[in-house]
Coordinates of C-alpha atoms in Angstrom, one line a residue:
X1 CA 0.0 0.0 0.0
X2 CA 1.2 3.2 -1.2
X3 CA 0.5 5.5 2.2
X4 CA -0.2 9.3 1.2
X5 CA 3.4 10.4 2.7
X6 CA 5.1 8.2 0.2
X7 CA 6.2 5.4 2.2
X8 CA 5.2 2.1 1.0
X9 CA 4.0 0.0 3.5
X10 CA 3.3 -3.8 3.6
X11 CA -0.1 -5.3 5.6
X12 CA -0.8 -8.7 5.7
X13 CA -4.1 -9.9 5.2
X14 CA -4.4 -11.2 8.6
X15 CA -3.6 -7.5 10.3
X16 CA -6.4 -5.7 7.8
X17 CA -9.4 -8.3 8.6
X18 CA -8.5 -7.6 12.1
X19 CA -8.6 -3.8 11.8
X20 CA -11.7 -4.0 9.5
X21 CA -13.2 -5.9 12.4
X22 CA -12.2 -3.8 15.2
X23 CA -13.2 -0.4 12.8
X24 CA -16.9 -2.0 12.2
X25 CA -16.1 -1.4 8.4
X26 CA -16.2 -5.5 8.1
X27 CA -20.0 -5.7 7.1
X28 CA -19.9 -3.2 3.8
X29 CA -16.6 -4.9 3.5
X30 CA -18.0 -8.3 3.2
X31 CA -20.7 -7.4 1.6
X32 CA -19.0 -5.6 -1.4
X33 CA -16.5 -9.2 -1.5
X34 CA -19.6 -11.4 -1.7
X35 CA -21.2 -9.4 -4.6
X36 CA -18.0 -9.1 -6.7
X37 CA -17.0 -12.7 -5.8
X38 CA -21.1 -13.6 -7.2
X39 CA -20.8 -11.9 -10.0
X40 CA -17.5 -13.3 -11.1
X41 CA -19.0 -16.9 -10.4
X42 CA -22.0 -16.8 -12.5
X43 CA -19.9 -15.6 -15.4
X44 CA -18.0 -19.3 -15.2
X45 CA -21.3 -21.0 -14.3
X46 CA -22.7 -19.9 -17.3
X47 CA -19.5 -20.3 -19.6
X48 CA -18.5 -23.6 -17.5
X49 CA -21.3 -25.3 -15.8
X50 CA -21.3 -25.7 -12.2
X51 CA -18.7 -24.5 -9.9
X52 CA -18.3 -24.1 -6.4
X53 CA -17.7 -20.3 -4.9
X54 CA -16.0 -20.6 -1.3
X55 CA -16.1 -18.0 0.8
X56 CA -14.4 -16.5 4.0
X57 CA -16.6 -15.4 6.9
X58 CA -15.8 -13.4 9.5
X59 CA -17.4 -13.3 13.1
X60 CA -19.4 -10.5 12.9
X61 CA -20.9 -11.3 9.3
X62 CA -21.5 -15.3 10.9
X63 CA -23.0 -13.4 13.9
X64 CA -25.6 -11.0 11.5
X65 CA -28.6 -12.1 12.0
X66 CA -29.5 -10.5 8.4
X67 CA -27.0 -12.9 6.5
X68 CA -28.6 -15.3 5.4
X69 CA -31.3 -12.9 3.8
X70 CA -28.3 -10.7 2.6
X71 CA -26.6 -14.3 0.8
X72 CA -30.3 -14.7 -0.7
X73 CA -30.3 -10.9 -2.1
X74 CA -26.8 -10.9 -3.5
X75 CA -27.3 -14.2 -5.0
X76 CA -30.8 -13.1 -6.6
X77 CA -29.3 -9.6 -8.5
X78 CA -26.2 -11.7 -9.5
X79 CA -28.1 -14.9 -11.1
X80 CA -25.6 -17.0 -8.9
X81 CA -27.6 -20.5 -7.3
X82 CA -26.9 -20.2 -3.1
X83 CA -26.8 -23.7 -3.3
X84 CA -23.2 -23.6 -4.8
X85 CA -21.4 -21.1 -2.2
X86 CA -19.4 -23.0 0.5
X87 CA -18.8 -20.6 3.5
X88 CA -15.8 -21.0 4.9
X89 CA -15.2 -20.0 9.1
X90 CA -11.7 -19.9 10.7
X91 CA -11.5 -22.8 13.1
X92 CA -9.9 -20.2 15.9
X93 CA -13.1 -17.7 15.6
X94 CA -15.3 -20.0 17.2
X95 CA -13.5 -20.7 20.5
X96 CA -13.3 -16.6 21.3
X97 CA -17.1 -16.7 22.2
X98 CA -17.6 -20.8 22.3
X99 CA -21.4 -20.8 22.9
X100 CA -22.4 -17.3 20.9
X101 CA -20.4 -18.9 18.3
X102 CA -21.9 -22.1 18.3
X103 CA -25.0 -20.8 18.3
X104 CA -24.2 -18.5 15.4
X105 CA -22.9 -21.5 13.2
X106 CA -26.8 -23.6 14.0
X107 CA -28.6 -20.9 12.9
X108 CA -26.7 -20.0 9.8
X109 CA -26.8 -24.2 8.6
X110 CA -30.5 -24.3 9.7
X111 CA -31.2 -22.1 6.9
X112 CA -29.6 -23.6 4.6
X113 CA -25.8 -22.5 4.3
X114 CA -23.0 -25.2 3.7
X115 CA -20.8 -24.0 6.0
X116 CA -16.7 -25.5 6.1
X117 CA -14.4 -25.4 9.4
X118 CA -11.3 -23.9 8.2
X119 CA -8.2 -24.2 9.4
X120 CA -9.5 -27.7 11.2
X121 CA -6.8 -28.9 13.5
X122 CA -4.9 -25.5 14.9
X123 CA -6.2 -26.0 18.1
X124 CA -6.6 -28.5 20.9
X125 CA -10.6 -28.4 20.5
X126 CA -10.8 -29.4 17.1
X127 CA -12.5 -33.3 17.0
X128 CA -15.3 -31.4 20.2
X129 CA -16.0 -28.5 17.8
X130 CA -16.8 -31.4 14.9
X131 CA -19.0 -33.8 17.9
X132 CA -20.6 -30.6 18.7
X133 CA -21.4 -28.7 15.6
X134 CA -23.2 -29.3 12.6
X135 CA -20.1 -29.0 10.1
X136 CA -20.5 -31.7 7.1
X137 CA -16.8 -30.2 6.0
X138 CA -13.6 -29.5 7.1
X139 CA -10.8 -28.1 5.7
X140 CA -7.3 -29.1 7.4
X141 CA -4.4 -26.3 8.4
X142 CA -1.6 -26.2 6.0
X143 CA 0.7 -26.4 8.8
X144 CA 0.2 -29.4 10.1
X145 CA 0.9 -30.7 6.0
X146 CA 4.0 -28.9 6.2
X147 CA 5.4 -30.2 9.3
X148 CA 3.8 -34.1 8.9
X149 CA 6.7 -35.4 7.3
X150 CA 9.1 -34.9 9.7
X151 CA 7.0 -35.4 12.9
X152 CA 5.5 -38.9 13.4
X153 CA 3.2 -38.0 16.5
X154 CA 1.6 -34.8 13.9
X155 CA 1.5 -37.5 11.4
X156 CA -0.5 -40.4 13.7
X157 CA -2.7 -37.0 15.0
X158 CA -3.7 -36.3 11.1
X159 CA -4.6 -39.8 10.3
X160 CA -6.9 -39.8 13.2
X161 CA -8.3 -36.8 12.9
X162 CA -8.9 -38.1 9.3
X163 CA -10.6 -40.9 10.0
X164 CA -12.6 -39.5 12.7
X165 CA -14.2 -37.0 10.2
X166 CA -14.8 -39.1 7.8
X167 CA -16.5 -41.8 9.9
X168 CA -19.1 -38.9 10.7
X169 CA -19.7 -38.4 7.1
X170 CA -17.6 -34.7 6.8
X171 CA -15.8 -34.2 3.6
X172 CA -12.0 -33.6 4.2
X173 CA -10.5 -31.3 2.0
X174 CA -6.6 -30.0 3.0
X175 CA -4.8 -26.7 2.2
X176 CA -1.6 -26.5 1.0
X177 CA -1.3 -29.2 -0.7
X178 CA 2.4 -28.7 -3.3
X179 CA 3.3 -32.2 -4.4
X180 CA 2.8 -35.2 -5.9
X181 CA 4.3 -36.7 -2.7
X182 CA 1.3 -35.1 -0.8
X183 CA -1.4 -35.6 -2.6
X184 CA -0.4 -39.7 -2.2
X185 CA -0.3 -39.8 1.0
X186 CA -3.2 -37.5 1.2
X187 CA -5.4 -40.3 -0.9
X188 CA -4.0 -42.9 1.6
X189 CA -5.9 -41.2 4.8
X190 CA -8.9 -41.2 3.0
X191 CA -8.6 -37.1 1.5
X192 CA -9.7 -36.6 -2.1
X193 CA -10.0 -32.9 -2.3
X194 CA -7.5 -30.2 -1.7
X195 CA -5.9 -27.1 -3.1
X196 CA -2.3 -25.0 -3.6
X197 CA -0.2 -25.4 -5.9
X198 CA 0.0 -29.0 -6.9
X199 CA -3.5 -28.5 -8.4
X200 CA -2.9 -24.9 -9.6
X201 CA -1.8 -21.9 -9.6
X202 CA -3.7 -18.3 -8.7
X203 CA -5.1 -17.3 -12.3
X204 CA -6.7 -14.0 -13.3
X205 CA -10.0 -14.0 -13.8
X206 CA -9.5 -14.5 -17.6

């Protein structure tokens, strides 16, 4: 970001959807990101056929009680099918206010949102957070694929983790995923979908 004094200065992602929380500027935010993100979508699902739009939420938008009637409105004016947006909620977010949270994610998949624990496996609450919530998806932390190969006890944790998602019928899809190497063992444990840059790289739109 080029700041007005001429200093260029960089911000990670992480630090901005923190101060966009903190500044109540989140909501527009989201909003605005949903609508482009629509838009973009139906352009391929005409051209291509079906395809899946995933989605970050952040607390406050998974906390709106207007969401869900906000998702229905954007996808109306863009011509995008609701059906095909997985929401996607950091892992983390919902142990800051446990039961609000908890609550928040019910209500949003009682009305019909697919909704994906991201990040699924950061913290020591991970398999109570799947017994307890009603997540049909998890998405696994990119860390814990970088470090498996050299760590056996993060490797026997991932396997059983793994299976214990699975054996509750939740898709497992993993982040990060860079090589063939991987994506084998990956396939071994059971996983069959996953991104980075074994499967591709970032394109532009066209």
């Amino acid at each position: 970001w080029l700041h007005p004094s001429g200093q260029r200065l960089n911000i990670s992602p992480a630090d901005f959807m923190a101060l966009a929380e903190q500044s109540g500027m989140f909501l527009p935010f989201g909003s605005w990101a949903m609508t482009t993100a629509c838009q973009q979508a139906a352009i391929w699902h005409r051209q291509h056929g079906p395809l899946v739009l995933s989605l970050n939420l952040s607390a406050s938008q998974l906390q709106n009680p207007a969401m869900v009637d906000q998702i229905h409105e954007t996808c109306a004016a863009t011509q995008f099918p609701h059906q095909f947006i997985e929401f996607e909620v950091n892992e983390s977010l919902l142990l800051r206010q446990p039961e609000l949270m908890k609550q928040a994610v019910r209500n949003f998949v009682d009305k019909g949102m697919s909704l994906t624990l991201d990040r699924f496996g950061s913290t020591h609450q991970s398999v109570a957070l799947l017994q307890s919530l009603p997540i049909r998806k998890i998405k696994l932390d990119h860390k814990m694929l970088d470090a498996v190969s050299q760590d056996v006890e993060l490797s026997s944790t991932l396997h059983m983790m793994t299976a214990f998602a699975i054996s509750m019928n939740v898709n497992v899809m993993v982040d990060g995923v860079n090589s063939a190497t991987q994506r084998q063992s990956l396939h071994a444990m059971g996983c069959v979908l996953g991104q980075g840059a074994y499967c591709g790289a970032a394109m532009s739109a066209d």
